[in-house]
Tab-separated table of C-alpha atoms and ligand atoms in Angstrom:
chain	number	residue	atom	x	y	z
A	1	MET	CA	-103.294	-151.010	2.674
A	2	ARG	CA	-100.288	-149.696	4.498
A	3	PHE	CA	-100.237	-150.008	8.303
A	4	SER	CA	-97.684	-147.954	10.245
A	5	TYR	CA	-97.267	-148.512	13.970
A	6	VAL	CA	-95.705	-145.841	16.133
A	7	THR	CA	-94.561	-147.710	19.220
A	8	LEU	CA	-91.760	-148.104	21.731
A	9	PHE	CA	-92.385	-151.871	21.657
A	10	GLU	CA	-92.259	-153.058	18.057
A	11	GLY	CA	-91.872	-156.693	19.125
A	12	LEU	CA	-95.319	-156.745	20.757
A	13	ILE	CA	-96.946	-155.994	17.419
A	14	ALA	CA	-94.501	-157.626	14.974
A	15	SER	CA	-94.918	-161.063	16.555
A	16	TYR	CA	-98.616	-161.101	15.653
A	17	PHE	CA	-97.843	-160.827	11.954
A	18	GLU	CA	-95.504	-163.830	12.089
A	19	ASP	CA	-98.301	-166.278	12.647
A	20	SER	CA	-101.693	-165.147	11.390
A	21	ILE	CA	-103.820	-164.845	8.275
A	22	LEU	CA	-102.303	-161.400	7.957
A	23	LYS	CA	-98.925	-162.930	7.188
A	24	ARG	CA	-100.399	-164.318	3.962
A	25	ALA	CA	-101.953	-160.928	3.181
A	26	ILE	CA	-98.494	-159.355	3.483
A	27	ALA	CA	-97.018	-162.014	1.161
A	28	LYS	CA	-99.807	-161.293	-1.355
A	29	GLU	CA	-98.961	-157.569	-1.059
A	30	LEU	CA	-102.471	-156.699	0.077
A	31	LEU	CA	-100.966	-155.328	3.276
A	32	SER	CA	-97.678	-153.775	4.274
A	33	VAL	CA	-96.538	-153.207	7.829
A	34	GLU	CA	-93.859	-150.856	9.185
A	35	PHE	CA	-92.720	-149.564	12.556
A	36	PHE	CA	-91.534	-146.222	13.893
A	37	ASN	CA	-89.938	-145.854	17.306
A	38	PRO	CA	-90.279	-142.418	18.977
A	39	ARG	CA	-86.862	-143.029	20.585
A	40	ASP	CA	-85.260	-142.691	17.149
A	41	TYR	CA	-86.579	-139.125	16.964
A	42	THR	CA	-85.398	-137.758	20.315
A	43	LEU	CA	-83.008	-134.816	20.460
A	44	ASN	CA	-81.615	-135.794	23.876
A	45	LYS	CA	-78.689	-138.186	23.916
A	46	HIS	CA	-80.326	-140.725	26.229
A	47	GLY	CA	-83.279	-141.428	23.940
A	48	LYS	CA	-85.671	-140.196	26.644
A	49	VAL	CA	-89.289	-139.978	25.463
A	50	ASP	CA	-91.276	-139.524	28.689
A	51	ASP	CA	-91.439	-136.994	31.485
A	52	TYR	CA	-93.391	-135.998	34.584
A	53	GLN	CA	-96.898	-134.629	34.222
A	54	ALA	CA	-97.131	-130.828	34.155
A	55	SER	CA	-100.091	-131.087	36.552
A	56	GLY	CA	-98.102	-133.184	39.027
A	57	GLY	CA	-99.364	-136.616	39.979
A	58	ALA	CA	-98.111	-140.121	39.418
A	59	GLY	CA	-97.022	-141.497	36.086
A	60	LEU	CA	-94.972	-140.377	33.128
A	61	VAL	CA	-96.283	-138.973	29.875
A	62	LEU	CA	-94.785	-139.179	26.360
A	63	PHE	CA	-93.667	-135.607	25.699
A	64	PRO	CA	-94.355	-133.826	22.401
A	65	GLN	CA	-91.038	-133.387	20.547
A	66	PRO	CA	-90.241	-136.965	19.383
A	67	LEU	CA	-93.843	-137.635	18.371
A	68	PHE	CA	-94.212	-134.272	16.615
A	69	ASP	CA	-91.052	-134.892	14.557
A	70	LEU	CA	-91.975	-138.509	13.824
A	71	LEU	CA	-95.589	-137.858	12.810
A	72	ARG	CA	-94.624	-134.790	10.783
A	73	SER	CA	-92.158	-136.848	8.813
A	74	ILE	CA	-94.788	-139.553	8.153
A	75	LYS	CA	-97.300	-136.913	7.010
A	76	HIS	CA	-94.662	-135.262	4.845
A	77	SER	CA	-93.808	-138.472	2.973
A	78	SER	CA	-97.407	-139.748	2.914
A	79	PRO	CA	-99.989	-136.924	2.920
A	80	GLU	CA	-102.836	-139.494	2.809
A	81	ALA	CA	-101.680	-141.002	6.142
A	82	TYR	CA	-104.720	-141.239	8.450
A	83	ILE	CA	-103.649	-141.103	12.085
A	84	ILE	CA	-105.418	-143.077	14.810
A	85	PHE	CA	-104.773	-142.880	18.551
A	86	PRO	CA	-106.062	-145.775	20.682
A	87	THR	CA	-107.136	-144.386	24.052
A	88	PRO	CA	-109.735	-145.271	26.692
A	89	SER	CA	-111.181	-141.788	26.128
A	90	GLY	CA	-111.882	-142.340	22.425
A	91	LYS	CA	-115.180	-143.418	20.889
A	92	LEU	CA	-115.979	-147.109	20.850
A	93	PHE	CA	-114.462	-148.921	17.837
A	94	THR	CA	-117.114	-150.928	15.941
A	95	GLN	CA	-117.460	-153.142	12.877
A	96	ASN	CA	-118.689	-150.096	10.921
A	97	ASP	CA	-115.420	-148.325	11.687
A	98	ALA	CA	-113.493	-151.434	10.591
A	99	LYS	CA	-115.319	-151.443	7.241
A	100	ARG	CA	-114.971	-147.715	6.715
A	101	LEU	CA	-111.257	-147.618	7.557
A	102	ALA	CA	-110.544	-150.625	5.286
A	103	LYS	CA	-111.046	-148.201	2.360
A	104	LYS	CA	-108.132	-145.967	3.399
A	105	LYS	CA	-104.697	-146.325	1.816
A	106	HIS	CA	-102.490	-145.671	4.821
A	107	LEU	CA	-103.361	-145.979	8.510
A	108	VAL	CA	-101.013	-144.937	11.296
A	109	PHE	CA	-101.612	-146.242	14.841
A	110	VAL	CA	-99.920	-144.302	17.625
A	111	SER	CA	-99.472	-146.336	20.803
A	112	GLY	CA	-99.028	-144.590	24.105
A	113	ARG	CA	-97.481	-146.207	27.179
A	114	TYR	CA	-97.110	-144.949	30.739
A	115	GLU	CA	-99.879	-142.478	31.689
A	116	GLY	CA	-100.492	-141.443	28.093
A	117	ILE	CA	-99.462	-138.987	25.418
A	118	ASP	CA	-99.156	-135.197	25.780
A	119	GLU	CA	-102.529	-133.839	24.609
A	120	ARG	CA	-100.883	-131.417	22.159
A	121	VAL	CA	-99.717	-134.365	20.034
A	122	ILE	CA	-103.280	-135.659	19.839
A	123	GLU	CA	-104.699	-132.188	19.104
A	124	THR	CA	-102.228	-131.667	16.274
A	125	PHE	CA	-102.197	-135.047	14.564
A	126	ALA	CA	-105.227	-137.194	15.449
A	127	ASP	CA	-107.727	-137.991	12.717
A	128	GLU	CA	-109.641	-140.275	15.096
A	129	LEU	CA	-109.439	-141.552	18.681
A	130	PHE	CA	-110.767	-145.012	19.486
A	131	CYS	CA	-111.420	-147.071	22.591
A	132	ILE	CA	-111.748	-150.846	22.100
A	133	GLY	CA	-113.817	-151.482	25.238
A	134	ASP	CA	-114.520	-150.176	28.705
A	135	TYR	CA	-111.380	-151.387	30.446
A	136	VAL	CA	-107.877	-149.962	30.690
A	137	LEU	CA	-104.893	-151.708	29.100
A	138	THR	CA	-101.215	-151.012	29.786
A	139	GLY	CA	-100.572	-149.512	26.363
A	140	GLY	CA	-101.913	-148.861	22.888
A	141	GLU	CA	-100.233	-151.829	21.182
A	142	LEU	CA	-103.016	-154.373	21.774
A	143	PRO	CA	-105.806	-151.950	20.776
A	144	SER	CA	-103.808	-151.037	17.627
A	145	LEU	CA	-103.556	-154.717	16.753
A	146	VAL	CA	-107.205	-155.384	17.516
A	147	MET	CA	-108.272	-152.550	15.222
A	148	SER	CA	-105.865	-153.405	12.416
A	149	ASP	CA	-106.925	-157.054	12.494
A	150	ALA	CA	-110.618	-156.111	12.289
A	151	ILE	CA	-109.869	-153.621	9.503
A	152	SER	CA	-107.706	-155.936	7.410
A	153	ARG	CA	-110.268	-158.713	7.207
A	154	ASN	CA	-112.496	-156.203	5.385
A	155	ILE	CA	-109.900	-155.658	2.662
A	156	LYS	CA	-110.761	-157.631	-0.457
A	157	GLY	CA	-108.615	-160.755	-0.794
A	158	VAL	CA	-107.365	-160.890	2.809
A	159	LEU	CA	-109.756	-163.658	3.877
A	160	GLY	CA	-109.633	-166.748	1.691
A	161	ASN	CA	-113.413	-167.019	1.631
A	162	GLU	CA	-115.294	-163.719	1.239
A	163	ASP	CA	-118.558	-165.457	2.306
A	164	SER	CA	-117.266	-165.693	5.832
A	165	LEU	CA	-117.498	-161.890	6.006
A	166	SER	CA	-121.149	-161.369	5.148
A	167	MET	CA	-122.672	-164.045	7.389
A	168	GLU	CA	-120.941	-163.289	10.617
A	169	SER	CA	-121.844	-161.550	13.842
A	170	PHE	CA	-121.967	-157.741	13.583
A	171	GLU	CA	-122.423	-157.855	9.799
A	172	SER	CA	-125.990	-158.784	10.620
A	173	PRO	CA	-127.761	-157.082	13.547
A	174	LEU	CA	-127.745	-160.394	15.470
A	175	LEU	CA	-124.984	-162.609	16.853
A	176	GLU	CA	-124.048	-165.645	14.786
A	177	ALA	CA	-125.809	-168.946	15.482
A	178	PRO	CA	-123.665	-171.559	17.259
A	179	CYS	CA	-121.717	-173.810	14.868
A	180	PHE	CA	-120.971	-177.528	15.056
A	181	SER	CA	-118.662	-180.002	13.326
A	182	LYS	CA	-118.180	-183.771	13.477
A	183	PRO	CA	-119.004	-186.194	15.081
A	184	PRO	CA	-122.836	-185.901	15.430
A	185	ILE	CA	-122.608	-187.024	19.075
A	186	TYR	CA	-119.640	-186.272	21.321
A	187	GLU	CA	-119.559	-187.221	25.018
A	188	SER	CA	-123.335	-187.680	24.727
A	189	LYS	CA	-123.826	-184.095	23.465
A	190	SER	CA	-125.574	-184.003	20.119
A	191	VAL	CA	-125.461	-181.624	17.139
A	192	PRO	CA	-129.043	-180.258	16.653
A	193	SER	CA	-130.718	-183.036	14.651
A	194	GLU	CA	-132.090	-180.612	12.028
A	195	PHE	CA	-128.492	-179.751	11.049
A	196	LEU	CA	-127.904	-183.378	10.042
A	197	LYS	CA	-130.963	-183.847	7.828
A	198	GLY	CA	-129.785	-181.644	4.963
A	199	ASN	CA	-132.938	-179.528	4.488
A	200	HIS	CA	-131.287	-176.136	3.957
A	201	ALA	CA	-134.441	-174.034	4.358
A	202	LYS	CA	-135.108	-175.657	7.741
A	203	ILE	CA	-131.468	-175.310	8.780
A	204	THR	CA	-131.511	-171.596	7.929
A	205	SER	CA	-134.732	-171.066	9.832
A	206	LEU	CA	-133.358	-172.873	12.897
A	207	LYS	CA	-130.111	-170.895	12.703
A	208	ASN	CA	-132.080	-167.635	12.597
A	209	LYS	CA	-134.034	-168.672	15.691
A	210	MET	CA	-130.806	-169.627	17.482
A	211	SER	CA	-129.266	-166.281	16.505
A	212	GLU	CA	-132.197	-164.457	18.021
A	213	SER	CA	-132.148	-166.356	21.308
A	214	LYS	CA	-128.384	-166.065	21.634
A	215	THR	CA	-128.526	-162.307	21.026
A	216	LYS	CA	-131.441	-161.868	23.449
A	217	TYR	CA	-129.469	-163.679	26.153
A	218	PHE	CA	-125.918	-162.362	25.654
A	219	ARG	CA	-126.518	-158.948	24.065
A	220	PRO	CA	-129.924	-157.557	25.061
A	221	ASP	CA	-128.718	-154.143	23.815
A	222	LEU	CA	-128.284	-155.481	20.245
A	223	PHE	CA	-131.515	-157.417	20.507
A	224	SER	CA	-133.628	-154.372	21.387
A	225	ARG	CA	-132.153	-152.500	18.417
A	226	PHE	CA	-133.007	-155.480	16.207
A	227	SER	CA	-136.570	-155.805	17.586
A	228	ALA	CA	-137.223	-152.103	17.063
A	229	LYS	CA	-136.456	-152.524	13.354
A	230	HIS	CA	-138.244	-155.874	12.710
B	301	ADE	N1	-105.331	-147.861	25.886
B	301	ADE	C1	-105.513	-148.389	27.110
B	301	ADE	N2	-106.718	-148.961	27.216
B	301	ADE	C2	-107.350	-148.804	26.023
B	301	ADE	C3	-108.621	-149.168	25.507
B	301	ADE	N3	-109.522	-149.826	26.236
B	301	ADE	N4	-108.910	-148.852	24.234
B	301	ADE	C4	-108.022	-148.168	23.487
B	301	ADE	N5	-106.805	-147.777	23.916
B	301	ADE	C5	-106.464	-148.086	25.183
């Protein structure tokens, strides 16, 4: 998988890859990461990329020319490039999207800053628009990272242990059961005693019950979908 990030702030994204599981995936050549700065594509001598909104109103918008030239050149050298714009007005990004996009060869994430990106860029180049949650961030860099992290862990070989993929929350319709480690009692709080007895059928059944109660409590929306099917 090739990830390209179009951003004015490469450092925000690059630092994540210095210290994560994804660093190992890059070393194993399962992933490659590259950056494109719209400022390098401006025709004005000051490297200006933003301007006032045509409609008036506060805030600057990234104007079309640098992004058109940049994205055209990416598409020209990599026709399979699939272009994603993170934006609060996109559809909600889910685990299904992460799995589906993990099958692509080349994903391009275009991060806006300021008030946003001129709509004509989006109209011309977007394959998909995604929102990562109902809140507004100061730019597209964090959402791009969130999505690329979720996507890359679905690429074969990126996680050391492929089992960790199939058992986890959102792979199943319920949230994951709580997990515990050693010691059995810590500050008078105990690991559920069933977990310590080694009967795997009983442990699984208890974990399923815990999953259900946790989902019912924290995510009633997921729980009703689950109940409707079971
Ligand atoms: N840009 C700013 N906020 C965002 C969000 N919640 N999701 C995706 N892109 C964004």
